[in-house]
Short mmCIF file of C-alpha atoms in Angstrom, two decimals:
data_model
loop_
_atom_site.label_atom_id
_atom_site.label_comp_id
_atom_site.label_asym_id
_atom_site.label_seq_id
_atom_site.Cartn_x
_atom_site.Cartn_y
_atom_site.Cartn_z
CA UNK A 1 -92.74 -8.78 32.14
CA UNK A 2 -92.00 -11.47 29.94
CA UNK A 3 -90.22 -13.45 32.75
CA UNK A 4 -93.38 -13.30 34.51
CA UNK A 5 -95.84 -14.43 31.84
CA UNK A 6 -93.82 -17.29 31.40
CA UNK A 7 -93.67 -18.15 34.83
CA UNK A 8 -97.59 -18.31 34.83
CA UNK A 9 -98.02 -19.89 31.97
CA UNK A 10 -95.47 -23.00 33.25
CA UNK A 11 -97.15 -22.80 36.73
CA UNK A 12 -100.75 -23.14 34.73
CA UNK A 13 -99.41 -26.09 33.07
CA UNK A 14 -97.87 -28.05 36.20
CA UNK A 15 -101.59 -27.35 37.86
CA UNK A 16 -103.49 -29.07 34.46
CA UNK A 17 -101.00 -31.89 34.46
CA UNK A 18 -101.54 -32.27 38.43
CA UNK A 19 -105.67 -32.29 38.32
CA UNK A 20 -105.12 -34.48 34.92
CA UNK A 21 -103.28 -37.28 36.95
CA UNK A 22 -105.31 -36.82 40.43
CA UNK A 23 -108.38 -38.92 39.01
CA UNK A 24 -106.18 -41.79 38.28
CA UNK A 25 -104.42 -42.08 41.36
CA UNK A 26 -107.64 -41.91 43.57
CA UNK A 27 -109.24 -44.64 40.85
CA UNK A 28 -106.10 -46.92 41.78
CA UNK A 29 -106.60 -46.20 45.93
CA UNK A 30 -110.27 -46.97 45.87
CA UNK A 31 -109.78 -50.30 43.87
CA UNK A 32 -106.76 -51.51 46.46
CA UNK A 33 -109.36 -50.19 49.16
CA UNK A 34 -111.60 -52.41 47.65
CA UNK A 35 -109.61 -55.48 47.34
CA UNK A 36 -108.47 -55.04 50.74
CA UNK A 37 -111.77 -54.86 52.16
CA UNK A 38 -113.11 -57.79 50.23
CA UNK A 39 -110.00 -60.11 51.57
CA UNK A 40 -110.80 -58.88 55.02
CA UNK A 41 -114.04 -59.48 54.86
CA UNK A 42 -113.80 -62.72 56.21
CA UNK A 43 -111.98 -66.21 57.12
CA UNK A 44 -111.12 -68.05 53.85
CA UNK A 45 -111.62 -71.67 53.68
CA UNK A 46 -109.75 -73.71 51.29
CA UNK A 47 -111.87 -76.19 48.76
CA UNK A 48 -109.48 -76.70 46.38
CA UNK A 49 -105.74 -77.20 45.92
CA UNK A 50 -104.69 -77.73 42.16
CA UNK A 51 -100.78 -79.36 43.12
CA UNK A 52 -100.24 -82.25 44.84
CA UNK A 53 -96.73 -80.50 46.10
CA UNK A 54 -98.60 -78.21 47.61
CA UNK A 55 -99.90 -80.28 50.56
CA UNK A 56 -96.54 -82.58 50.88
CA UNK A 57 -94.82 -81.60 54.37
CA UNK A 58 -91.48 -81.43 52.79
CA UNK A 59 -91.95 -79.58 49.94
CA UNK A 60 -93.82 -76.65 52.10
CA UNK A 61 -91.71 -76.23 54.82
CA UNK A 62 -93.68 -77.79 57.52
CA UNK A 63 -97.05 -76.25 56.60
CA UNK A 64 -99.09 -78.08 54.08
CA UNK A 65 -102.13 -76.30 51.99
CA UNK A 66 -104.96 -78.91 52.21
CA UNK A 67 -108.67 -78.59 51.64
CA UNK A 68 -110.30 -77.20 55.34
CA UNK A 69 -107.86 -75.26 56.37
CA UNK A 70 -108.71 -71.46 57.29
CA UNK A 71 -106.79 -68.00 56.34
CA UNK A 72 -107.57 -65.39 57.73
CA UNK A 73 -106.29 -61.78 56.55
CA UNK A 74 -106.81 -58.40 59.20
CA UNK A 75 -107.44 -54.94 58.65
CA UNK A 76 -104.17 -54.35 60.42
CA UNK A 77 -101.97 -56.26 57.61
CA UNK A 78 -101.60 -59.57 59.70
CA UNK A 79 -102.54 -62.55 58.45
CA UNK A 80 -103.07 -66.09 60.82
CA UNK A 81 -103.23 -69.33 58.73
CA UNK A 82 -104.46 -72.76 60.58
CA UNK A 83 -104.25 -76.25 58.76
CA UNK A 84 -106.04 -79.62 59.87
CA UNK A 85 -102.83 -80.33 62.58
CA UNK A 86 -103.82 -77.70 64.61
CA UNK A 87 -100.85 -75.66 63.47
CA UNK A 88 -100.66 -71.85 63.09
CA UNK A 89 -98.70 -69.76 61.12
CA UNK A 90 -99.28 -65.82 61.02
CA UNK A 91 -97.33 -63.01 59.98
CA UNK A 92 -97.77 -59.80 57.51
CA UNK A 93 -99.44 -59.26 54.21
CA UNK A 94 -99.13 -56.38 51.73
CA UNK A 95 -100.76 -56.34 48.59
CA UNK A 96 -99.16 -54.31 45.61
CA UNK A 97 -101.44 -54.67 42.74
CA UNK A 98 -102.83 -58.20 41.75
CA UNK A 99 -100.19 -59.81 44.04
CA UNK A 100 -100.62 -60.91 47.46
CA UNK A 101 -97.24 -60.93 49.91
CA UNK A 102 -97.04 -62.81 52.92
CA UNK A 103 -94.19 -62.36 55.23
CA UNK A 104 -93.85 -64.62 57.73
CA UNK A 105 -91.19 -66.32 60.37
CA UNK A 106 -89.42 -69.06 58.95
CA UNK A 107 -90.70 -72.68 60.66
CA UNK A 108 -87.34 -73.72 61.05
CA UNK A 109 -84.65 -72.43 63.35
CA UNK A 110 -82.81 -70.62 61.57
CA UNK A 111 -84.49 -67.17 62.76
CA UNK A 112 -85.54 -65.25 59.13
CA UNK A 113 -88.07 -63.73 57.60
CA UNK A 114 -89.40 -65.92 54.22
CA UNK A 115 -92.30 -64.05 52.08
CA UNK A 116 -94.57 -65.95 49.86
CA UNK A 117 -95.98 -64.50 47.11
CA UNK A 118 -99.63 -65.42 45.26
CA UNK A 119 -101.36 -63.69 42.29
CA UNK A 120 -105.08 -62.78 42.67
CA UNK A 121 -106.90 -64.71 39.64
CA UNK A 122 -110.31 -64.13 41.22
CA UNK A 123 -111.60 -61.92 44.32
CA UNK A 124 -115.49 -61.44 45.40
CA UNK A 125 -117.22 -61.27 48.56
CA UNK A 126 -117.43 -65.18 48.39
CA UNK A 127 -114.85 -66.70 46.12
CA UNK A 128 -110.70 -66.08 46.30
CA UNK A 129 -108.82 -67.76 43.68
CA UNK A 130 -104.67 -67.42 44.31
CA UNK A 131 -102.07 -68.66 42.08
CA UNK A 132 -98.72 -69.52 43.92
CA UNK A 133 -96.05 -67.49 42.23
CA UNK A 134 -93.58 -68.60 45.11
CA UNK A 135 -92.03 -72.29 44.69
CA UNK A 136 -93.55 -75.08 44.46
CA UNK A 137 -96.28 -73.71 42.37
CA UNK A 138 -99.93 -74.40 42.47
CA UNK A 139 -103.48 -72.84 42.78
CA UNK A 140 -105.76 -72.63 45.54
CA UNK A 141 -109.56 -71.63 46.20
CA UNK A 142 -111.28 -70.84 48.70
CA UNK A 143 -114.76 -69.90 49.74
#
């Protein structure tokens, strides 16, 4: 008898700690829902690079960040990124909190995968403000 009142009383807690940390989680699914949908909404142009290293050739890789490029992010997780050249670079994104990941093919020949990451300063339906966490640093807006 006593077994079984303390079985209930320990399956009675697990179920108030369970509905106590349900809220929470949903909170934190509809906000990433939210972000998601508000960096989907749209192509991103840049207006304004804050670090001159940012839009040297060498220093990026081969792909500068310069004011008129677009970005572009999908509901599928796929991103597509075109400068002034006429260059394109695409690949994945994930977003895990207040940082955005983009994984992407490396542009030279060495065949890997190189991820850059960027911390969301600012997000609405027309303003994104990122700050490069990835080397060389630097922050960009777009509109």
């Amino acid at each position: 008898m006593k077994k079984l009142q303390l079985l209930s009383k320990a399956l009675l807690l697990v179920a108030i700690l369970g509905l106590a940390f349900t809220p929470r989680a949903n909170a934190q699914d509809r906000n990433k829902r939210q972000r998601e949908s508000l960096l989907t909404a749209k192509k991103w142009t840049i207006v304004e690079v804050k670090r001159n290293k940012l839009g040297k050739l060498k220093k990026m890789d081969g792909f500068r960040l310069e004011v008129g490029n677009e970005f572009s992010l999908g509901i599928d997780h796929k991103f597509g990124y075109k400068n002034n050249d006429y260059e394109y670079m695409s690949g994945k994104w994930v977003l895990d909190g207040n940082i955005l990941m983009l994984i992407h093919d490396a542009r030279d020949a060495t065949n890997r995968l190189e991820n850059t990451r960027y911390k969301i300063k600012r997000l609405s339906k027309d303003e994104l403000f990122l700050k490069r966490i990835s080397k060389p640093k630097g922050k960009i807006r777009f509109k």
